[in-house]
mmCIF file of C-alpha atoms in Angstrom:
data_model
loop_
_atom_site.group_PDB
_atom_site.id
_atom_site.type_symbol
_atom_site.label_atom_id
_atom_site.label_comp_id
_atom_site.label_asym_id
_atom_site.label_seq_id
_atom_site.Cartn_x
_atom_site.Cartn_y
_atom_site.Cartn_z
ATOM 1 C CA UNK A 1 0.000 0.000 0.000
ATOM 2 C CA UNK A 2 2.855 2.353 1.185
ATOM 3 C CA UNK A 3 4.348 1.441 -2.383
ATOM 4 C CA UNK A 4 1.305 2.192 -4.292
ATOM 5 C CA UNK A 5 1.271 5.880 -2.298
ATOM 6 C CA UNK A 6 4.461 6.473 -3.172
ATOM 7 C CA UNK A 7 4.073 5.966 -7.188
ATOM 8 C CA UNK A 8 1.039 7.954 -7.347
ATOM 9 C CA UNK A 9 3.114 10.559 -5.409
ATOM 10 C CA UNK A 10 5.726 10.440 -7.764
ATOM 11 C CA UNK A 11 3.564 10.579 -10.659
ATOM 12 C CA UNK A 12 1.484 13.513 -9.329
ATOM 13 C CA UNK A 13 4.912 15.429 -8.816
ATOM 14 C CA UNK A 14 4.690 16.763 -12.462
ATOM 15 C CA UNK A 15 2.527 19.857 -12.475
ATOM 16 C CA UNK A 16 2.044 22.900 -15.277
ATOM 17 C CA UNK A 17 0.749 26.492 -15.141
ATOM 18 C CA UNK A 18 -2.757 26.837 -16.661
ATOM 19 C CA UNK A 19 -4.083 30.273 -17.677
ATOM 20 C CA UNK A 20 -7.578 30.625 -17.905
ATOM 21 C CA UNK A 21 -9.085 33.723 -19.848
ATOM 22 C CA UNK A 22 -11.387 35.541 -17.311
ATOM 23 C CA UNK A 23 -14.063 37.142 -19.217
ATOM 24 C CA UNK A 24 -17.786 38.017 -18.193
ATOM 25 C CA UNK A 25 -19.513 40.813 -20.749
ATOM 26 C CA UNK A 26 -21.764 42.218 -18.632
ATOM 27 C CA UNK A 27 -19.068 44.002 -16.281
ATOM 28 C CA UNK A 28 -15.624 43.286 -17.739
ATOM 29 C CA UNK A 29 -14.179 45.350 -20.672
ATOM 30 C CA UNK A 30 -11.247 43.135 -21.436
ATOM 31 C CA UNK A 31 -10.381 39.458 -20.687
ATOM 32 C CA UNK A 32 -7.760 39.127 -17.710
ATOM 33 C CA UNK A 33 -5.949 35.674 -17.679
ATOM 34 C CA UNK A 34 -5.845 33.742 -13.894
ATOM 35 C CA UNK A 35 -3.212 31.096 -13.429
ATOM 36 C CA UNK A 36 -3.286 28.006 -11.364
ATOM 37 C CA UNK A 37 -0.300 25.416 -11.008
ATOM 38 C CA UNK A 38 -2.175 21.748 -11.720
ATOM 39 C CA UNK A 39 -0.870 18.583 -11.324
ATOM 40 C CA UNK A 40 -0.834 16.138 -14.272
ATOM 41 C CA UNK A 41 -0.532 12.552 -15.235
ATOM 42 C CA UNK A 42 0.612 11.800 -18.594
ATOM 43 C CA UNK A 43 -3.253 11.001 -20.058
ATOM 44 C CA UNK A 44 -4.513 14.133 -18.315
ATOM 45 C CA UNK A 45 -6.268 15.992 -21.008
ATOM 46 C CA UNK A 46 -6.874 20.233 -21.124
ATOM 47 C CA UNK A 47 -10.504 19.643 -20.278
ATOM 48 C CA UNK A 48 -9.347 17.449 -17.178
ATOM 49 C CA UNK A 49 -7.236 20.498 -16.062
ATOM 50 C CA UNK A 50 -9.613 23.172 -16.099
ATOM 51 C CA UNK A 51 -11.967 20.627 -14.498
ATOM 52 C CA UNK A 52 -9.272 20.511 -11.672
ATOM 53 C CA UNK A 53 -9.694 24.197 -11.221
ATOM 54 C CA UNK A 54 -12.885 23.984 -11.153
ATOM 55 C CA UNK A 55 -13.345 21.167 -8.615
ATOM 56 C CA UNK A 56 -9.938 22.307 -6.423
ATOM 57 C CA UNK A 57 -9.478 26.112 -6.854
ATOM 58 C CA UNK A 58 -12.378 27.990 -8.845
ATOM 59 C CA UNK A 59 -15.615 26.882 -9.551
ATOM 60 C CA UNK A 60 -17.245 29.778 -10.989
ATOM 61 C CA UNK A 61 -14.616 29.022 -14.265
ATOM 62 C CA UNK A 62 -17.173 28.578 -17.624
ATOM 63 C CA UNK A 63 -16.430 26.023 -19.819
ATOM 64 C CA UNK A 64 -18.629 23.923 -22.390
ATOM 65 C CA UNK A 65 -18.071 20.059 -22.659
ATOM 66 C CA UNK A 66 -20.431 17.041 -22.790
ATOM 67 C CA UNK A 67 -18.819 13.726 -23.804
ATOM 68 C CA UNK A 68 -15.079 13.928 -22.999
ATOM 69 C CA UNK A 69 -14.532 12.062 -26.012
ATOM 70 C CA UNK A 70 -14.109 14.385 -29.230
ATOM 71 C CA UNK A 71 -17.606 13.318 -30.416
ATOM 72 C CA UNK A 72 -19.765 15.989 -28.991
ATOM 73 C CA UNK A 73 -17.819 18.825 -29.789
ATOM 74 C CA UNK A 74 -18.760 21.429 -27.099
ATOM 75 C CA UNK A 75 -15.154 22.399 -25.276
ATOM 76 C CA UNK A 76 -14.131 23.672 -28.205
ATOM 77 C CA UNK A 77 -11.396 26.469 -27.331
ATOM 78 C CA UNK A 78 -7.596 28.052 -28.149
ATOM 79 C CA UNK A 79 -5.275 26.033 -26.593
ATOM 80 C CA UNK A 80 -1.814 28.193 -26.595
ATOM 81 C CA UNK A 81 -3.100 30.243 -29.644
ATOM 82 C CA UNK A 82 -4.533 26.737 -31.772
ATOM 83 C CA UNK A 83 -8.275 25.828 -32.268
ATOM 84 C CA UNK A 84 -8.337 22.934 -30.545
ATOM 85 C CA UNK A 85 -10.938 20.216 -28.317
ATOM 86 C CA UNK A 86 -9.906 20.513 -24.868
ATOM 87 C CA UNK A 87 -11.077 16.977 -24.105
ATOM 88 C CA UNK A 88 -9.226 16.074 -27.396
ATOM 89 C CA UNK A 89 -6.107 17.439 -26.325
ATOM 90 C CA UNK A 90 -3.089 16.067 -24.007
ATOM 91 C CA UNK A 91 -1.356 18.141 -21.716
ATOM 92 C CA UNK A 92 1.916 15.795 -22.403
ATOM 93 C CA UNK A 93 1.881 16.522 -26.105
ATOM 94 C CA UNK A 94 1.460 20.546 -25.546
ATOM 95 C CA UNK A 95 5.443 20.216 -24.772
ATOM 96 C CA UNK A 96 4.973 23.120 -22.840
ATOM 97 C CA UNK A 97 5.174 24.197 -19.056
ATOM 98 C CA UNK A 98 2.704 26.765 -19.691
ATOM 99 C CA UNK A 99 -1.037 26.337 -21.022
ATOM 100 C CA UNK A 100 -3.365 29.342 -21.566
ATOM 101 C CA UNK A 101 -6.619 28.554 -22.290
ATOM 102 C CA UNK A 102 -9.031 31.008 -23.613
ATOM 103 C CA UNK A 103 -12.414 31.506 -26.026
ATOM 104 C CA UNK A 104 -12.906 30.582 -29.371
ATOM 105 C CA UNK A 105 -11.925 33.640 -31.466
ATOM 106 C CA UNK A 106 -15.061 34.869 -34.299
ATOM 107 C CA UNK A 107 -17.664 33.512 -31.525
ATOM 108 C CA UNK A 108 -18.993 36.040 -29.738
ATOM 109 C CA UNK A 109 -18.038 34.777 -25.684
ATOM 110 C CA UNK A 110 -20.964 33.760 -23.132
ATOM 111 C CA UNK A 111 -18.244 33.810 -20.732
ATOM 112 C CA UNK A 112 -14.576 32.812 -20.044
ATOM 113 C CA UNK A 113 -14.446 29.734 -21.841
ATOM 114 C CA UNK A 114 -18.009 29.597 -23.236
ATOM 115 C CA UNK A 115 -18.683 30.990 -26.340
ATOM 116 C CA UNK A 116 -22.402 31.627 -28.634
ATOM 117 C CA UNK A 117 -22.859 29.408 -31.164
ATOM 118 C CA UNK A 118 -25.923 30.961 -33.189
ATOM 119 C CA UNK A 119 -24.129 32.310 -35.955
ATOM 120 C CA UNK A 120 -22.496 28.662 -36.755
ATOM 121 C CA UNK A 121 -25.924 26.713 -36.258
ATOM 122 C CA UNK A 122 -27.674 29.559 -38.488
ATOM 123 C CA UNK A 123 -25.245 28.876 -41.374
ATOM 124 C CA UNK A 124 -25.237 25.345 -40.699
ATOM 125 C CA UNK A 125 -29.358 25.229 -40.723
ATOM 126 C CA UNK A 126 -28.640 27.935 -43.713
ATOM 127 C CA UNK A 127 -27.539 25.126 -46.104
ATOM 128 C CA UNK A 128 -30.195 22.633 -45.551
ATOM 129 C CA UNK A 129 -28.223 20.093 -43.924
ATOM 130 C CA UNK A 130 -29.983 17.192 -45.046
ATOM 131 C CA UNK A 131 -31.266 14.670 -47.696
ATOM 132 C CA UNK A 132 -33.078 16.818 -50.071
ATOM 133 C CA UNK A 133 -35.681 14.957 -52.550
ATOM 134 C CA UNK A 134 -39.271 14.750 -53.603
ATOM 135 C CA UNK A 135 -39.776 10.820 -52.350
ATOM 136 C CA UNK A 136 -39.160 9.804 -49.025
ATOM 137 C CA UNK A 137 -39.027 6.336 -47.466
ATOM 138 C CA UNK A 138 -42.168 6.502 -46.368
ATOM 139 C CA UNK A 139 -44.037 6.183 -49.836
ATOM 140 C CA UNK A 140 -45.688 3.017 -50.071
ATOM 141 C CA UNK A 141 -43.206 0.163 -51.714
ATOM 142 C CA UNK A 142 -40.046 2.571 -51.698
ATOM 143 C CA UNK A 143 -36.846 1.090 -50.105
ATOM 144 C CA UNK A 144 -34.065 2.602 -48.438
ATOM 145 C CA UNK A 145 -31.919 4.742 -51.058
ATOM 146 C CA UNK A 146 -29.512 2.469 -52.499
ATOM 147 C CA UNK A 147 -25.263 3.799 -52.400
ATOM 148 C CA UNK A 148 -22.179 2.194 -54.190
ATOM 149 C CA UNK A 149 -19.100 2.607 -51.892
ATOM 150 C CA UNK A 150 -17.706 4.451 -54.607
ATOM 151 C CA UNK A 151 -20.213 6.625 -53.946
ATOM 152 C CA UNK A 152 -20.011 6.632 -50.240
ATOM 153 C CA UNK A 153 -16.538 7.909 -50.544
ATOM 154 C CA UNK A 154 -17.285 11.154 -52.280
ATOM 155 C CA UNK A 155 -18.789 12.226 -49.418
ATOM 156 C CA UNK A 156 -17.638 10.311 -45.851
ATOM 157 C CA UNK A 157 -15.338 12.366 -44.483
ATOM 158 C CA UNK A 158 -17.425 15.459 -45.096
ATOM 159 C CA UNK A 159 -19.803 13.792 -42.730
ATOM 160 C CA UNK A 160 -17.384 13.666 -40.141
ATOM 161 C CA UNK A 161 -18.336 16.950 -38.857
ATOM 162 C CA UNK A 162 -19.031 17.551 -35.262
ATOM 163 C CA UNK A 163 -19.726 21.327 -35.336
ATOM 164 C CA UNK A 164 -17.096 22.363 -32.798
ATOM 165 C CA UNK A 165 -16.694 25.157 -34.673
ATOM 166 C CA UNK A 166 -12.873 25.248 -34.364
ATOM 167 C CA UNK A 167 -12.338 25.579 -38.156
ATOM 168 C CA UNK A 168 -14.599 28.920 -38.019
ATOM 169 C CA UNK A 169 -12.599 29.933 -35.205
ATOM 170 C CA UNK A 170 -9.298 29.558 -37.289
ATOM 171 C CA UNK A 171 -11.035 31.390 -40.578
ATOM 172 C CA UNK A 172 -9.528 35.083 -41.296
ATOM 173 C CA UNK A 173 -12.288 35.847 -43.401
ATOM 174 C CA UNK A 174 -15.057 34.804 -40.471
ATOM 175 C CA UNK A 175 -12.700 37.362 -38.411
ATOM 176 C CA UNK A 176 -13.406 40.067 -40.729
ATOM 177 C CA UNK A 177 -16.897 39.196 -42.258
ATOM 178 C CA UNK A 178 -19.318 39.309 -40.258
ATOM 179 C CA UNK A 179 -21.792 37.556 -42.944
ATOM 180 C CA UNK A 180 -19.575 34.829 -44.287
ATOM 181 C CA UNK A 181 -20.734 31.465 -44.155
ATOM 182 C CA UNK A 182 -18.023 29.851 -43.211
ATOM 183 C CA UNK A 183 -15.786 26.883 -43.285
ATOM 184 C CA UNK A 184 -18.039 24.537 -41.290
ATOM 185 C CA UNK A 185 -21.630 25.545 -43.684
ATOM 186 C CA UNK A 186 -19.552 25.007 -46.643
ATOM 187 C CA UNK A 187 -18.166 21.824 -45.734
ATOM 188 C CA UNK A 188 -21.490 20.457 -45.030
ATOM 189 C CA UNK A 189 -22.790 21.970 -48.570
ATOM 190 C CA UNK A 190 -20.284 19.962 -49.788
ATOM 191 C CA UNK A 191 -21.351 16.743 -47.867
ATOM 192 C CA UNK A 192 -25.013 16.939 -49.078
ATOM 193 C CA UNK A 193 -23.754 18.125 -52.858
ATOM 194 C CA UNK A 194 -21.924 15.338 -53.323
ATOM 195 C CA UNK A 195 -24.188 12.356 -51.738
ATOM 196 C CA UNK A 196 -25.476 10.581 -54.393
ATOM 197 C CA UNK A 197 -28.625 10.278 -52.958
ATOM 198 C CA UNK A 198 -28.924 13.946 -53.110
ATOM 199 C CA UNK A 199 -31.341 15.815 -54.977
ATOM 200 C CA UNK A 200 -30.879 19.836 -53.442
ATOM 201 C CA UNK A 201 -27.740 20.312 -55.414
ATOM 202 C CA UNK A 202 -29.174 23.206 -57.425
ATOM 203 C CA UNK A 203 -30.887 24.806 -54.454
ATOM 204 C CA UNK A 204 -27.859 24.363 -51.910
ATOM 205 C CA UNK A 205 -25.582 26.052 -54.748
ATOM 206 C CA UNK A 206 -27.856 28.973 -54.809
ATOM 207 C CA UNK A 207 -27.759 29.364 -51.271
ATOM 208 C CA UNK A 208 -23.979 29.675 -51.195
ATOM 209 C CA UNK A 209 -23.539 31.315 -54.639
ATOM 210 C CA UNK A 210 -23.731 35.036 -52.615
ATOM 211 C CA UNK A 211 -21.520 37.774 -52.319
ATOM 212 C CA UNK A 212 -20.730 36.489 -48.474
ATOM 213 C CA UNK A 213 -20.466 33.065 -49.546
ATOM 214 C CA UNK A 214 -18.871 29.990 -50.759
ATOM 215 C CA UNK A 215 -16.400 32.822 -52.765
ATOM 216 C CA UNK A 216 -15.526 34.624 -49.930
ATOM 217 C CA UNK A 217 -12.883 32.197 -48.867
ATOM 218 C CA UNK A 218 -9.197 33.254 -49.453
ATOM 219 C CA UNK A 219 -8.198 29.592 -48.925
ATOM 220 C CA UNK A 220 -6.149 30.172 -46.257
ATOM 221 C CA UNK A 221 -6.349 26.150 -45.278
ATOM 222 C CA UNK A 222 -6.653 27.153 -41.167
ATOM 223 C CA UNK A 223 -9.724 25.579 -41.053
ATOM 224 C CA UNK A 224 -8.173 22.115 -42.073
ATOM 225 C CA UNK A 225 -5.272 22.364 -40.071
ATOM 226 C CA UNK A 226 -7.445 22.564 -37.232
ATOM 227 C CA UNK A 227 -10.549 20.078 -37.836
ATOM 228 C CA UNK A 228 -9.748 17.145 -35.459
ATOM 229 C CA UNK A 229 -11.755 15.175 -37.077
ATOM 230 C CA UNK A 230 -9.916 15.681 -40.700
ATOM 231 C CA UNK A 231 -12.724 16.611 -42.501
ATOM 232 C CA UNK A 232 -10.712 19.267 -44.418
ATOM 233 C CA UNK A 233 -13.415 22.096 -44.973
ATOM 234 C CA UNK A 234 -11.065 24.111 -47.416
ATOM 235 C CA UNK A 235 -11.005 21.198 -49.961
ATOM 236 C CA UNK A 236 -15.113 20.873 -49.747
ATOM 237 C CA UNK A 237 -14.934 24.346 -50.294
ATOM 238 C CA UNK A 238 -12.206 23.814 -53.531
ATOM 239 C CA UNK A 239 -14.552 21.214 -54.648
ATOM 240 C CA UNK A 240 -18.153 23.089 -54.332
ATOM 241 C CA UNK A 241 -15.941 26.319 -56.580
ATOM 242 C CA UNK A 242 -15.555 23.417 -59.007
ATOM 243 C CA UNK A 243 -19.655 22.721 -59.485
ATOM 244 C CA UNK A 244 -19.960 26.529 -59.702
ATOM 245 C CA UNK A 245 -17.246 27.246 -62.132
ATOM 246 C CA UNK A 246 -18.416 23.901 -64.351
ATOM 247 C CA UNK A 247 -15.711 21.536 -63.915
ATOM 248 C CA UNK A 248 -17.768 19.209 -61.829
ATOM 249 C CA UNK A 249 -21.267 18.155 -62.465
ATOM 250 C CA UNK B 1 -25.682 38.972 -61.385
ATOM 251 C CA UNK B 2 -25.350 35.913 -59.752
ATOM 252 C CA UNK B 3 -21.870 36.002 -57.463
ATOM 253 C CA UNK B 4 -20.511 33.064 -59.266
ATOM 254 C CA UNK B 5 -20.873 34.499 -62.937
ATOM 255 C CA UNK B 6 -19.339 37.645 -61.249
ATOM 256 C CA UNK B 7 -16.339 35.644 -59.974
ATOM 257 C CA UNK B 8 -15.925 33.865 -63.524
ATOM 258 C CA UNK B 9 -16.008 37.352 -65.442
ATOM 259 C CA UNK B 10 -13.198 37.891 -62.327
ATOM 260 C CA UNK B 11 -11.239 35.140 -63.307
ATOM 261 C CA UNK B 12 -11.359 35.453 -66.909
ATOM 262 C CA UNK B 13 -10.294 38.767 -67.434
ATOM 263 C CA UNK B 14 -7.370 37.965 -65.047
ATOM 264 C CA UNK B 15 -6.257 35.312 -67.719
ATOM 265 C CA UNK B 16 -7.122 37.560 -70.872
ATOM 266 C CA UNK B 17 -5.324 40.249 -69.095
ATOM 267 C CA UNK B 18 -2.412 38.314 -68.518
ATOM 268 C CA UNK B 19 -1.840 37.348 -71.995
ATOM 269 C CA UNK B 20 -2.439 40.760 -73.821
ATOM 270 C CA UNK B 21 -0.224 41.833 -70.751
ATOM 271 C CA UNK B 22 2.844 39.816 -72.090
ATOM 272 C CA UNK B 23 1.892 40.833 -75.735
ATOM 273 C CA UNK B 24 1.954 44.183 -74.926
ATOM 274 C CA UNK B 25 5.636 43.923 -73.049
ATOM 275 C CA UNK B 26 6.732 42.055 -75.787
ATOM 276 C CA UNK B 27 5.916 44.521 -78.256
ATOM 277 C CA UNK B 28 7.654 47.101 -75.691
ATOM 278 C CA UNK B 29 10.845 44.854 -76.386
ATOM 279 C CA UNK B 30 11.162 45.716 -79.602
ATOM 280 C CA UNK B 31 12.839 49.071 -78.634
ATOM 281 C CA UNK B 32 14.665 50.494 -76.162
ATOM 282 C CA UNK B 33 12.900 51.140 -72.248
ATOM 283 C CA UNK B 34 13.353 55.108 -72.353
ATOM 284 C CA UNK B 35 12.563 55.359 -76.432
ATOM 285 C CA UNK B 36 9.332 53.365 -75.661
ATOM 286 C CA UNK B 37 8.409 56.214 -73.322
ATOM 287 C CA UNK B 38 8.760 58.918 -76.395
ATOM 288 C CA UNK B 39 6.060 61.034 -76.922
ATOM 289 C CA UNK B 40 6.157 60.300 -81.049
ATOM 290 C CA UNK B 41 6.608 56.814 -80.062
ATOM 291 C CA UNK B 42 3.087 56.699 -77.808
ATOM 292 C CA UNK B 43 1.357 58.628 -80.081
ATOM 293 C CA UNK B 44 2.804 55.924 -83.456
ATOM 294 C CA UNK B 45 0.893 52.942 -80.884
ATOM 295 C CA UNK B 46 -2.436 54.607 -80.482
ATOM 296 C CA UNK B 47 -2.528 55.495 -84.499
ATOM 297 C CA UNK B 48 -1.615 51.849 -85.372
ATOM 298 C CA UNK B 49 -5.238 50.359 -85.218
ATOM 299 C CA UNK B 50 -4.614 46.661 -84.089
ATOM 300 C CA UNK B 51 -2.543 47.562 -81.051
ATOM 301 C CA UNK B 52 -4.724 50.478 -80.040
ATOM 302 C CA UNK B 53 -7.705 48.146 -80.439
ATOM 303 C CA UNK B 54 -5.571 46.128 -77.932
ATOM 304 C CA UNK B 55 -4.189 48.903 -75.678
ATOM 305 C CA UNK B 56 -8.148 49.258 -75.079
ATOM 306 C CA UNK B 57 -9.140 45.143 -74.607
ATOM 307 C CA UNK B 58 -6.188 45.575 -71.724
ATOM 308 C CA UNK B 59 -7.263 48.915 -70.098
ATOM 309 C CA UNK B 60 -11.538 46.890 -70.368
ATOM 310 C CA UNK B 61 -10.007 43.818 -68.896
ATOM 311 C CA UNK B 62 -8.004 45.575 -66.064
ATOM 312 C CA UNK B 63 -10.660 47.676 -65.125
ATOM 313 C CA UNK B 64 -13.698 45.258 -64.766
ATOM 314 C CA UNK B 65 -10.701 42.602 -63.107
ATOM 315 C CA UNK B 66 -9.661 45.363 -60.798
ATOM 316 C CA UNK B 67 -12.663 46.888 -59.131
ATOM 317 C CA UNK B 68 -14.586 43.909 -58.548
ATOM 318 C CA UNK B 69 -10.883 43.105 -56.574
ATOM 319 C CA UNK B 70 -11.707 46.210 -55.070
ATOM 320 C CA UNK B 71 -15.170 45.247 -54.312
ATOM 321 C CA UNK B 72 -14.993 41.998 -52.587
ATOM 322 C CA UNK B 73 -11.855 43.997 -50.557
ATOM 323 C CA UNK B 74 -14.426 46.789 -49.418
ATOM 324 C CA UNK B 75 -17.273 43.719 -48.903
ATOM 325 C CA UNK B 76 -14.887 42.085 -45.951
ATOM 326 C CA UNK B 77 -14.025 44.912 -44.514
ATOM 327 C CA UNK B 78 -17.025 45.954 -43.583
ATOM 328 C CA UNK B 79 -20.866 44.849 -43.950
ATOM 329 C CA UNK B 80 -24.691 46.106 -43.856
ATOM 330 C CA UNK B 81 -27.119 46.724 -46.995
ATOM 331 C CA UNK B 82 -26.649 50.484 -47.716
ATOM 332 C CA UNK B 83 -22.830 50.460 -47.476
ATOM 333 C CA UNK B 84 -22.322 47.081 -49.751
ATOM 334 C CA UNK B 85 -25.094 48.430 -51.993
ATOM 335 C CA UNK B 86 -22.673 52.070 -52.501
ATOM 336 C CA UNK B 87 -20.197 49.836 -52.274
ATOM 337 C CA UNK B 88 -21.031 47.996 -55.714
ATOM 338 C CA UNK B 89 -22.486 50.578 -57.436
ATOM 339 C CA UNK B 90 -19.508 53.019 -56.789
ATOM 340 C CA UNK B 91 -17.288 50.329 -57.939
ATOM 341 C CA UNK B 92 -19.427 49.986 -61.165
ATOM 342 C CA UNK B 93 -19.509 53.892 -61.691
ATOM 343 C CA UNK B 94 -15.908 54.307 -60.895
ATOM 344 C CA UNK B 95 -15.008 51.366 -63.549
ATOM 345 C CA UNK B 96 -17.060 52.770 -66.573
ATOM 346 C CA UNK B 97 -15.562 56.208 -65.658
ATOM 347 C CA UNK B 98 -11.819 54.984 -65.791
ATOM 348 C CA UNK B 99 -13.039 52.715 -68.981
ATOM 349 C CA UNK B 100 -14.568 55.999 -70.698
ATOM 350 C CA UNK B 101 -11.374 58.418 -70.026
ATOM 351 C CA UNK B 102 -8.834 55.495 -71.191
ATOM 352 C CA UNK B 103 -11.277 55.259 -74.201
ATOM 353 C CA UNK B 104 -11.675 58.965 -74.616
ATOM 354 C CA UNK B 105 -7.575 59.245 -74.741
ATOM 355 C CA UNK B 106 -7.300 56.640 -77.056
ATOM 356 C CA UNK B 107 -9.832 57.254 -79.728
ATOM 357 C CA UNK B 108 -8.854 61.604 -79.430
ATOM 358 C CA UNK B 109 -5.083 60.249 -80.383
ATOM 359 C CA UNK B 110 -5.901 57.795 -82.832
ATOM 360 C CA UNK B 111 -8.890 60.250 -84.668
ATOM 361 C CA UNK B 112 -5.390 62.621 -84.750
ATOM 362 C CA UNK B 113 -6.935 64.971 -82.380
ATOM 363 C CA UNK B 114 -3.974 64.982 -79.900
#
């Protein structure tokens, strides 16, 4: 038992600074970072940090998060100055003593952590982000819509998308314009444009074919770089320019 | 117009431009930098027909390429109806005016009125 004590001791001995950006909107003008030293094992994750703080040293810290497990996408955040899931994210592999923590930038911020996500779900619902066609499953002697795995793959890792909203927070142009659509919508235009079972294609093109959409992009590639789920919104983007421009069909 | 046949006027007068671009400097190469730049010499390109019909295709093709640049530049920067409206309409105006005093230049020289 005495042994057991003494490896967990050991192993607790490691410990890192975490800044957390302070911000509330209703009485603060700019954020202020607070710092706490918290001990870490080498599986501890961000999200297990700041839930340290939480639990140990500051409760009243706001942070999003749900499944702990990179599938829910709520604890989105920037994670020394990257887009990234704090739940997704390993204090070991930050190679840093130092981890400052703070809101998604082009969100506007509920507070600290915890950022409004209306603009992404608008442009999300914006694109009609679903199977688009006249018959349904539900007409008599219809059966469910047939798909080659050729044509499965035009589209899969499109549908990877989890709507943590990191690749909007990397955009520059979502920084500057206020009425883009952004990386994520796009993306997902993509994913319904190119299911074969698809019949919106027109009507989804339309939507984006505005002068804040799909061409609004400069193609900066942050929003890939970022995605931890590699669905790559600036080639979906590449590829919807190539339906407009007539190289696809 | 629809933003995409917009951005495909965009891109294709970037490509025209580009090649009556290198025409044109080619032609330049004929003669020397500074006897290019002579007066008689400017005057001898507007009168000869074909290149002045081209001298105009370039200053068409740069102007429509250019201010929609300008356009979608002033569209990030800053948003709302009234202001993108002015916004694309000044752009428009400003584009025909440029087009129309190139023109003007070119057709007084070439008519011999210069």
């Amino acid at each position: 038992m005495a042994q057991v004590s003494s490896i967990a001791d050991e192993q607790s001995s490691k410990s890192i600074t975490l800044r957390i950006a302070r911000f509330n909107p209703e009485k603060d003008t700019k954020k202020q970072f607070m710092e706490f030293t918290v001990p870490y094992e080498k599986w501890t994750t961000v999200l297990e940090a700041i839930l340290d703080v939480k639990k140990h040293f500051d409760h009243s810290v706001a942070v999003r998060y749900s499944c702990r497990q990179a599938t829910c996408g709520s604890c989105g955040m920037i994670i020394n100055g990257k887009p990234r899931l704090a739940c997704f994210t390993k204090i070991s592999e930050l190679d840093s003593n130092v981890i400052t923590v703070e809101p998604m930038n082009n969100f506007p911020i509920i507070r600290d952590l915890a950022v409004k996500f209306e603009r992404l779900f608008d442009t999300h619902h914006k694109i009609k982000p679903y199977l688009d066609r006249d018959d349904t499953e539900l007409e008599s002697d219809a059966k469910e819509f047939m798909q080659s795995p050729e044509e499965l793959e035009q589209y899969i890792q499109f549908a990877n998308c989890i709507k943590c909203g990191l690749c909007n927070s990397a955009c520059p142009t979502m920084a500057t314009d206020s009425s883009f659509v952004g990386p994520q919508a796009l993306a997902q235009a993509y994913r319904y444009v190119a299911d074969s079972r698809d019949k919106g294609k027109d009507s989804r093109l339309k939507i984006i074919d505005d002068s804040h959409g799909i061409w609004r992009c400069h193609f900066a590639g942050s929003c890939s770089q970022v995605c931890p789920k590699g669905v790559d919104p600036a080639m979906g983007i590449q590829l919807l320019r190539g339906y407009m421009l007539g190289f696809r069909s | 117009m629809r933003e995409s046949t917009i951005m495909k006027i965009h891109y294709g007068t970037a490509l025209a431009a580009v090649a009556l671009v290198a025409v044109h400097i080619l032609m330049r190469m004929t003669m020397g930098f500074a006897d290019s730049l002579e007066y008689e010499t400017v005057l001898a390109n507007y009168k000869f027909i074909p290149y002045a019909i081209m001298l105009e295709l370039i200053l068409i093709l740069l102007s429509v390429h250019g201010f929609n640049g300008l356009r979608v530049i002033l569209l990030e920067l800053k948003q709302g109806p009234a202001y993108e409206k002015a916004v694309s309409y000044g752009c428009l105006a400003a584009m025909f005016a440029l087009i129309a005093y190139g023109s003007r230049t070119i057709i007084m020289t070439n008519m011999g009125m210069v």
